[in-house]
Amino acid sequence: MAPRRLPFIVMLVAAAALVTGCWDGEDSGTDSSAPTAEADAAVDQRVTEAEQRASEAEARVSELESELDTARQQAEEAETRADDAESRAEEAEAAALAAGEEAAAEAEPDTGDDETDQDSDDSAPEASSLTTSQENAVRSAQDYLQFTAFSRTGLIGQLEFEGFSTEDATFAVDSLDIDYNEQAAAAAESYLEFSGFSRQGLIDQLVFEGYTQEQATYGVDQTGL
């Protein structure tokens, strides 16, 4: 009986071994594929994260470039405004200089009679016969006449304003040979350079300045009004 059962037992053992081997093979295949899937997923995740960081970096670079362009534009605008301000300042300075020169020229009217000034100097009394105050009053009156036109009362009043007594101021003015008709003509020309006047208005202005009616009329006549 025993010799006949041996082949069956051997076959049974072989079949069991075969089944066990197949089972182990399936388990081995399952275990080896799991790490590969996890590794692929990890790689994909890292790639995704890297792509996201690259995209964020590109966006940041674009923002920085935009900010740089804005800063450059603002700098150019500021430079342009600075140039404009400097140009306006130069124009204002030139205009102020021209206005100052024009005002200085207008403030010194042409009396039209250099000989009158010379006559005034020549007709001044001898210094030795005058007091110090009278000498100073005469010199001051001559200086004023070289600067602008005066009526008799206007020049006396100016000297009094400078601190001279009425006596010294009157003495100084009367000691000079002054042509008040020519002074009135020079004053009339000066007024017309600054403003417009009617004939009668200019005569009245000269009378107000201390000229006589005849002197004022003569002065206005010389202007052609």
PDB file of C-alpha atoms in Angstrom:
ATOM      1  CA  MET A   1       0.000   0.000   0.000  1.00  0.00           C
ATOM      2  CA  ALA A   2       2.750   2.487   0.930  1.00  0.00           C
ATOM      3  CA  PRO A   3       4.675   2.278  -2.367  1.00  0.00           C
ATOM      4  CA  ARG A   4       1.553   3.197  -4.377  1.00  0.00           C
ATOM      5  CA  ARG A   5       0.768   6.358  -2.313  1.00  0.00           C
ATOM      6  CA  LEU A   6       4.207   7.979  -2.767  1.00  0.00           C
ATOM      7  CA  PRO A   7       3.662   9.442  -6.232  1.00  0.00           C
ATOM      8  CA  PHE A   8       0.415  10.996  -5.114  1.00  0.00           C
ATOM      9  CA  ILE A   9       2.061  12.584  -2.102  1.00  0.00           C
ATOM     10  CA  VAL A  10       4.907  13.856  -4.256  1.00  0.00           C
ATOM     11  CA  MET A  11       2.466  15.359  -6.684  1.00  0.00           C
ATOM     12  CA  LEU A  12       0.524  16.907  -3.847  1.00  0.00           C
ATOM     13  CA  VAL A  13       3.669  18.466  -2.387  1.00  0.00           C
ATOM     14  CA  ALA A  14       4.739  19.742  -5.798  1.00  0.00           C
ATOM     15  CA  ALA A  15       1.337  21.278  -6.401  1.00  0.00           C
ATOM     16  CA  ALA A  16       1.413  22.929  -3.003  1.00  0.00           C
ATOM     17  CA  ALA A  17       4.868  24.299  -3.716  1.00  0.00           C
ATOM     18  CA  LEU A  18       3.730  25.625  -7.070  1.00  0.00           C
ATOM     19  CA  VAL A  19       0.707  27.343  -5.559  1.00  0.00           C
ATOM     20  CA  THR A  20       2.845  28.812  -2.798  1.00  0.00           C
ATOM     21  CA  GLY A  21       5.356  30.106  -5.329  1.00  0.00           C
ATOM     22  CA  CYS A  22       2.653  31.752  -7.400  1.00  0.00           C
ATOM     23  CA  TRP A  23       1.197  33.373  -4.309  1.00  0.00           C
ATOM     24  CA  ASP A  24       4.571  34.662  -3.250  1.00  0.00           C
ATOM     25  CA  GLY A  25       5.139  35.977  -6.747  1.00  0.00           C
ATOM     26  CA  GLU A  26       1.905  37.924  -6.656  1.00  0.00           C
ATOM     27  CA  ASP A  27       2.771  39.378  -3.241  1.00  0.00           C
ATOM     28  CA  SER A  28       6.262  40.257  -4.437  1.00  0.00           C
ATOM     29  CA  GLY A  29       4.887  42.014  -7.526  1.00  0.00           C
ATOM     30  CA  THR A  30       2.430  44.007  -5.467  1.00  0.00           C
ATOM     31  CA  ASP A  31       5.041  45.130  -2.974  1.00  0.00           C
ATOM     32  CA  SER A  32       7.561  46.245  -5.660  1.00  0.00           C
ATOM     33  CA  SER A  33       5.063  48.369  -7.614  1.00  0.00           C
ATOM     34  CA  ALA A  34       3.851  50.416  -4.605  1.00  0.00           C
ATOM     35  CA  PRO A  35       7.122  52.301  -3.984  1.00  0.00           C
ATOM     36  CA  THR A  36       7.357  53.183  -7.684  1.00  0.00           C
ATOM     37  CA  ALA A  37       3.917  54.854  -7.694  1.00  0.00           C
ATOM     38  CA  GLU A  38       4.708  56.821  -4.550  1.00  0.00           C
ATOM     39  CA  ALA A  39       8.026  57.977  -6.010  1.00  0.00           C
ATOM     40  CA  ASP A  40       6.322  59.097  -9.208  1.00  0.00           C
ATOM     41  CA  ALA A  41       3.727  61.012  -7.205  1.00  0.00           C
ATOM     42  CA  ALA A  42       6.450  62.701  -5.136  1.00  0.00           C
ATOM     43  CA  VAL A  43       8.356  63.674  -8.270  1.00  0.00           C
ATOM     44  CA  ASP A  44       5.201  65.055  -9.858  1.00  0.00           C
ATOM     45  CA  GLN A  45       4.496  67.084  -6.734  1.00  0.00           C
ATOM     46  CA  ARG A  46       8.018  68.501  -6.664  1.00  0.00           C
ATOM     47  CA  VAL A  47       7.791  69.378 -10.353  1.00  0.00           C
ATOM     48  CA  THR A  48       4.468  71.091  -9.745  1.00  0.00           C
ATOM     49  CA  GLU A  49       5.890  73.041  -6.813  1.00  0.00           C
ATOM     50  CA  ALA A  50       8.968  74.029  -8.840  1.00  0.00           C
ATOM     51  CA  GLU A  51       6.785  75.213 -11.715  1.00  0.00           C
ATOM     52  CA  GLN A  52       4.653  77.206  -9.279  1.00  0.00           C
ATOM     53  CA  ARG A  53       7.725  78.844  -7.734  1.00  0.00           C
ATOM     54  CA  ALA A  54       9.072  79.640 -11.200  1.00  0.00           C
ATOM     55  CA  SER A  55       5.750  81.205 -12.139  1.00  0.00           C
ATOM     56  CA  GLU A  56       5.763  83.287  -8.948  1.00  0.00           C
ATOM     57  CA  ALA A  57       9.350  84.357  -9.635  1.00  0.00           C
ATOM     58  CA  GLU A  58       8.430  85.432 -13.169  1.00  0.00           C
ATOM     59  CA  ALA A  59       5.486  87.411 -11.806  1.00  0.00           C
ATOM     60  CA  ARG A  60       7.751  89.117  -9.260  1.00  0.00           C
ATOM     61  CA  VAL A  61      10.281  89.954 -11.966  1.00  0.00           C
ATOM     62  CA  SER A  62       7.497  91.500 -14.029  1.00  0.00           C
ATOM     63  CA  GLU A  63       6.393  93.572 -11.024  1.00  0.00           C
ATOM     64  CA  LEU A  64       9.948  94.767 -10.399  1.00  0.00           C
ATOM     65  CA  GLU A  65      10.381  95.706 -14.050  1.00  0.00           C
ATOM     66  CA  SER A  66       7.103  97.635 -13.929  1.00  0.00           C
ATOM     67  CA  GLU A  67       8.200  99.445 -10.757  1.00  0.00           C
ATOM     68  CA  LEU A  68      11.543 100.252 -12.358  1.00  0.00           C
ATOM     69  CA  ASP A  69       9.832 101.673 -15.446  1.00  0.00           C
ATOM     70  CA  THR A  70       7.567 103.775 -13.214  1.00  0.00           C
ATOM     71  CA  ALA A  71      10.546 105.074 -11.234  1.00  0.00           C
ATOM     72  CA  ARG A  72      12.383 105.982 -14.433  1.00  0.00           C
ATOM     73  CA  GLN A  73       9.328 107.800 -15.765  1.00  0.00           C
ATOM     74  CA  GLN A  74       8.929 109.730 -12.511  1.00  0.00           C
ATOM     75  CA  ALA A  75      12.615 110.654 -12.575  1.00  0.00           C
ATOM     76  CA  GLU A  76      12.291 111.929 -16.144  1.00  0.00           C
ATOM     77  CA  GLU A  77       9.195 113.954 -15.226  1.00  0.00           C
ATOM     78  CA  ALA A  78      10.970 115.415 -12.189  1.00  0.00           C
ATOM     79  CA  GLU A  79      13.949 116.369 -14.343  1.00  0.00           C
ATOM     80  CA  THR A  80      11.633 117.989 -16.874  1.00  0.00           C
ATOM     81  CA  ARG A  81       9.890 119.988 -14.129  1.00  0.00           C
ATOM     82  CA  ALA A  82      13.264 121.045 -12.737  1.00  0.00           C
ATOM     83  CA  ASP A  83      14.365 122.234 -16.187  1.00  0.00           C
ATOM     84  CA  ASP A  84      11.106 124.155 -16.606  1.00  0.00           C
ATOM     85  CA  ALA A  85      11.486 125.765 -13.177  1.00  0.00           C
ATOM     86  CA  GLU A  86      15.073 126.764 -13.940  1.00  0.00           C
ATOM     87  CA  SER A  87      14.018 128.214 -17.284  1.00  0.00           C
ATOM     88  CA  ARG A  88      11.212 130.220 -15.663  1.00  0.00           C
ATOM     89  CA  ALA A  89      13.602 131.460 -12.985  1.00  0.00           C
ATOM     90  CA  GLU A  90      16.058 132.642 -15.636  1.00  0.00           C
ATOM     91  CA  GLU A  91      13.258 134.373 -17.545  1.00  0.00           C
ATOM     92  CA  ALA A  92      12.014 136.043 -14.358  1.00  0.00           C
ATOM     93  CA  GLU A  93      15.532 137.178 -13.492  1.00  0.00           C
ATOM     94  CA  ALA A  94      16.033 138.596 -16.973  1.00  0.00           C
ATOM     95  CA  ALA A  95      12.653 140.345 -16.829  1.00  0.00           C
ATOM     96  CA  ALA A  96      13.452 141.792 -13.399  1.00  0.00           C
ATOM     97  CA  LEU A  97      16.823 143.035 -14.637  1.00  0.00           C
ATOM     98  CA  ALA A  98      15.245 144.621 -17.703  1.00  0.00           C
ATOM     99  CA  ALA A  99      12.525 146.212 -15.570  1.00  0.00           C
ATOM    100  CA  GLY A 100      15.145 147.580 -13.188  1.00  0.00           C
ATOM    101  CA  GLU A 101      17.156 149.084 -16.024  1.00  0.00           C
ATOM    102  CA  GLU A 102      14.019 150.585 -17.551  1.00  0.00           C
ATOM    103  CA  ALA A 103      12.924 152.016 -14.207  1.00  0.00           C
ATOM    104  CA  ALA A 104      16.371 153.507 -13.667  1.00  0.00           C
ATOM    105  CA  ALA A 105      16.276 155.076 -17.117  1.00  0.00           C
ATOM    106  CA  GLU A 106      12.799 156.495 -16.538  1.00  0.00           C
ATOM    107  CA  ALA A 107      13.749 157.818 -13.112  1.00  0.00           C
ATOM    108  CA  GLU A 108      16.427 160.006 -14.670  1.00  0.00           C
ATOM    109  CA  PRO A 109      14.603 162.320 -17.078  1.00  0.00           C
ATOM    110  CA  ASP A 110      16.468 164.201 -19.732  1.00  0.00           C
ATOM    111  CA  THR A 111      16.246 167.857 -18.769  1.00  0.00           C
ATOM    112  CA  GLY A 112      17.240 168.666 -22.314  1.00  0.00           C
ATOM    113  CA  ASP A 113      19.506 171.436 -21.211  1.00  0.00           C
ATOM    114  CA  ASP A 114      22.993 170.516 -20.048  1.00  0.00           C
ATOM    115  CA  GLU A 115      23.866 174.159 -20.273  1.00  0.00           C
ATOM    116  CA  THR A 116      21.327 174.884 -17.545  1.00  0.00           C
ATOM    117  CA  ASP A 117      23.186 172.588 -15.150  1.00  0.00           C
ATOM    118  CA  GLN A 118      26.458 174.177 -16.152  1.00  0.00           C
ATOM    119  CA  ASP A 119      24.982 177.618 -15.652  1.00  0.00           C
ATOM    120  CA  SER A 120      23.728 176.541 -12.239  1.00  0.00           C
ATOM    121  CA  ASP A 121      27.188 175.387 -11.278  1.00  0.00           C
ATOM    122  CA  ASP A 122      28.796 178.559 -12.628  1.00  0.00           C
ATOM    123  CA  SER A 123      26.270 180.817 -10.966  1.00  0.00           C
ATOM    124  CA  ALA A 124      26.694 179.269  -7.516  1.00  0.00           C
ATOM    125  CA  PRO A 125      28.002 181.825  -5.015  1.00  0.00           C
ATOM    126  CA  GLU A 126      31.582 181.705  -3.843  1.00  0.00           C
ATOM    127  CA  ALA A 127      32.008 179.096  -1.135  1.00  0.00           C
ATOM    128  CA  SER A 128      34.061 181.462   1.009  1.00  0.00           C
ATOM    129  CA  SER A 129      31.062 183.777   1.457  1.00  0.00           C
ATOM    130  CA  LEU A 130      28.716 181.012   2.604  1.00  0.00           C
ATOM    131  CA  THR A 131      28.175 179.254   5.869  1.00  0.00           C
ATOM    132  CA  THR A 132      28.778 175.522   5.995  1.00  0.00           C
ATOM    133  CA  SER A 133      25.045 174.857   6.056  1.00  0.00           C
ATOM    134  CA  GLN A 134      24.491 177.093   3.036  1.00  0.00           C
ATOM    135  CA  GLU A 135      27.317 175.392   1.137  1.00  0.00           C
ATOM    136  CA  ASN A 136      25.790 171.998   1.816  1.00  0.00           C
ATOM    137  CA  ALA A 137      22.332 173.210   0.811  1.00  0.00           C
ATOM    138  CA  VAL A 138      23.665 174.606  -2.475  1.00  0.00           C
ATOM    139  CA  ARG A 139      25.549 171.394  -3.248  1.00  0.00           C
ATOM    140  CA  SER A 140      22.490 169.292  -2.414  1.00  0.00           C
ATOM    141  CA  ALA A 141      20.262 171.451  -4.643  1.00  0.00           C
ATOM    142  CA  GLN A 142      22.703 171.063  -7.536  1.00  0.00           C
ATOM    143  CA  ASP A 143      22.738 167.282  -7.041  1.00  0.00           C
ATOM    144  CA  TYR A 144      18.940 167.121  -7.098  1.00  0.00           C
ATOM    145  CA  LEU A 145      18.752 169.163 -10.293  1.00  0.00           C
ATOM    146  CA  GLN A 146      21.133 166.739 -11.987  1.00  0.00           C
ATOM    147  CA  PHE A 147      18.862 163.872 -10.988  1.00  0.00           C
ATOM    148  CA  THR A 148      15.404 165.213 -11.880  1.00  0.00           C
ATOM    149  CA  ALA A 149      13.375 168.369 -12.545  1.00  0.00           C
ATOM    150  CA  PHE A 150      12.069 170.620  -9.762  1.00  0.00           C
ATOM    151  CA  SER A 151       9.973 173.712  -9.393  1.00  0.00           C
ATOM    152  CA  ARG A 152      11.277 176.408  -7.061  1.00  0.00           C
ATOM    153  CA  THR A 153       8.944 175.519  -4.205  1.00  0.00           C
ATOM    154  CA  GLY A 154       9.426 171.811  -4.892  1.00  0.00           C
ATOM    155  CA  LEU A 155      13.214 172.071  -4.581  1.00  0.00           C
ATOM    156  CA  ILE A 156      13.003 174.198  -1.432  1.00  0.00           C
ATOM    157  CA  GLY A 157      10.610 171.662   0.079  1.00  0.00           C
ATOM    158  CA  GLN A 158      12.966 168.813  -0.827  1.00  0.00           C
ATOM    159  CA  LEU A 159      15.882 170.517   0.902  1.00  0.00           C
ATOM    160  CA  GLU A 160      13.737 171.162   3.966  1.00  0.00           C
ATOM    161  CA  PHE A 161      12.802 167.496   3.960  1.00  0.00           C
ATOM    162  CA  GLU A 162      16.525 166.700   4.008  1.00  0.00           C
ATOM    163  CA  GLY A 163      16.847 168.728   7.213  1.00  0.00           C
ATOM    164  CA  PHE A 164      17.955 172.128   5.963  1.00  0.00           C
ATOM    165  CA  SER A 165      16.303 175.173   7.465  1.00  0.00           C
ATOM    166  CA  THR A 166      13.838 177.136   5.363  1.00  0.00           C
ATOM    167  CA  GLU A 167      16.321 180.022   5.206  1.00  0.00           C
ATOM    168  CA  ASP A 168      19.230 177.868   3.997  1.00  0.00           C
ATOM    169  CA  ALA A 169      17.036 175.951   1.542  1.00  0.00           C
ATOM    170  CA  THR A 170      15.592 179.155   0.091  1.00  0.00           C
ATOM    171  CA  PHE A 171      19.039 180.752  -0.101  1.00  0.00           C
ATOM    172  CA  ALA A 172      20.482 177.735  -1.913  1.00  0.00           C
ATOM    173  CA  VAL A 173      17.685 177.547  -4.488  1.00  0.00           C
ATOM    174  CA  ASP A 174      17.621 181.281  -5.167  1.00  0.00           C
ATOM    175  CA  SER A 175      21.417 181.397  -5.458  1.00  0.00           C
ATOM    176  CA  LEU A 176      21.286 179.112  -8.492  1.00  0.00           C
ATOM    177  CA  ASP A 177      20.375 180.280 -11.976  1.00  0.00           C
ATOM    178  CA  ILE A 178      17.571 177.815 -12.708  1.00  0.00           C
ATOM    179  CA  ASP A 179      15.385 177.954 -15.814  1.00  0.00           C
ATOM    180  CA  TYR A 180      12.064 176.775 -14.401  1.00  0.00           C
ATOM    181  CA  ASN A 181      10.438 176.760 -17.825  1.00  0.00           C
ATOM    182  CA  GLU A 182      12.909 174.079 -18.895  1.00  0.00           C
ATOM    183  CA  GLN A 183      12.431 172.295 -15.589  1.00  0.00           C
ATOM    184  CA  ALA A 184       8.668 172.244 -16.230  1.00  0.00           C
ATOM    185  CA  ALA A 185       9.216 170.878 -19.742  1.00  0.00           C
ATOM    186  CA  ALA A 186      11.465 168.106 -18.399  1.00  0.00           C
ATOM    187  CA  ALA A 187       8.929 167.263 -15.679  1.00  0.00           C
ATOM    188  CA  ALA A 188       6.111 167.107 -18.246  1.00  0.00           C
ATOM    189  CA  GLU A 189       8.097 164.692 -20.423  1.00  0.00           C
ATOM    190  CA  SER A 190       8.823 162.554 -17.379  1.00  0.00           C
ATOM    191  CA  TYR A 191       5.143 162.362 -16.422  1.00  0.00           C
ATOM    192  CA  LEU A 192       4.149 161.335 -19.947  1.00  0.00           C
ATOM    193  CA  GLU A 193       6.691 158.515 -19.863  1.00  0.00           C
ATOM    194  CA  PHE A 194       4.942 157.038 -16.827  1.00  0.00           C
ATOM    195  CA  SER A 195       1.282 157.694 -17.617  1.00  0.00           C
ATOM    196  CA  GLY A 196      -1.183 159.310 -19.986  1.00  0.00           C
ATOM    197  CA  PHE A 197      -2.401 162.865 -19.393  1.00  0.00           C
ATOM    198  CA  SER A 198      -4.726 165.287 -21.044  1.00  0.00           C
ATOM    199  CA  ARG A 199      -3.266 168.724 -21.730  1.00  0.00           C
ATOM    200  CA  GLN A 200      -5.147 170.378 -18.883  1.00  0.00           C
ATOM    201  CA  GLY A 201      -4.526 167.426 -16.581  1.00  0.00           C
ATOM    202  CA  LEU A 202      -0.776 167.671 -17.124  1.00  0.00           C
ATOM    203  CA  ILE A 203      -0.803 171.448 -16.582  1.00  0.00           C
ATOM    204  CA  ASP A 204      -2.696 170.952 -13.327  1.00  0.00           C
ATOM    205  CA  GLN A 205      -0.204 168.290 -12.243  1.00  0.00           C
ATOM    206  CA  LEU A 206       2.729 170.640 -12.827  1.00  0.00           C
ATOM    207  CA  VAL A 207       0.976 173.437 -10.942  1.00  0.00           C
ATOM    208  CA  PHE A 208       0.428 170.990  -8.098  1.00  0.00           C
ATOM    209  CA  GLU A 209       4.178 170.294  -8.144  1.00  0.00           C
ATOM    210  CA  GLY A 210       4.847 173.994  -7.520  1.00  0.00           C
ATOM    211  CA  TYR A 211       5.293 175.424 -11.008  1.00  0.00           C
ATOM    212  CA  THR A 212       3.516 178.637 -11.878  1.00  0.00           C
ATOM    213  CA  GLN A 213       0.667 178.560 -14.374  1.00  0.00           C
ATOM    214  CA  GLU A 214       2.923 180.088 -17.015  1.00  0.00           C
ATOM    215  CA  GLN A 215       5.749 177.627 -16.358  1.00  0.00           C
ATOM    216  CA  ALA A 216       3.367 174.656 -16.414  1.00  0.00           C
ATOM    217  CA  THR A 217       1.769 175.812 -19.662  1.00  0.00           C
ATOM    218  CA  TYR A 218       5.172 176.304 -21.263  1.00  0.00           C
ATOM    219  CA  GLY A 219       6.305 172.851 -20.155  1.00  0.00           C
ATOM    220  CA  VAL A 220       3.202 171.151 -21.572  1.00  0.00           C
ATOM    221  CA  ASP A 221       3.498 173.103 -24.815  1.00  0.00           C
ATOM    222  CA  GLN A 222       6.960 171.600 -25.313  1.00  0.00           C
ATOM    223  CA  THR A 223       5.480 168.088 -25.276  1.00  0.00           C
ATOM    224  CA  GLY A 224       3.129 168.849 -28.176  1.00  0.00           C
ATOM    225  CA  LEU A 225      -0.109 168.332 -26.233  1.00  0.00           C
TER     226      LEU A 225
END
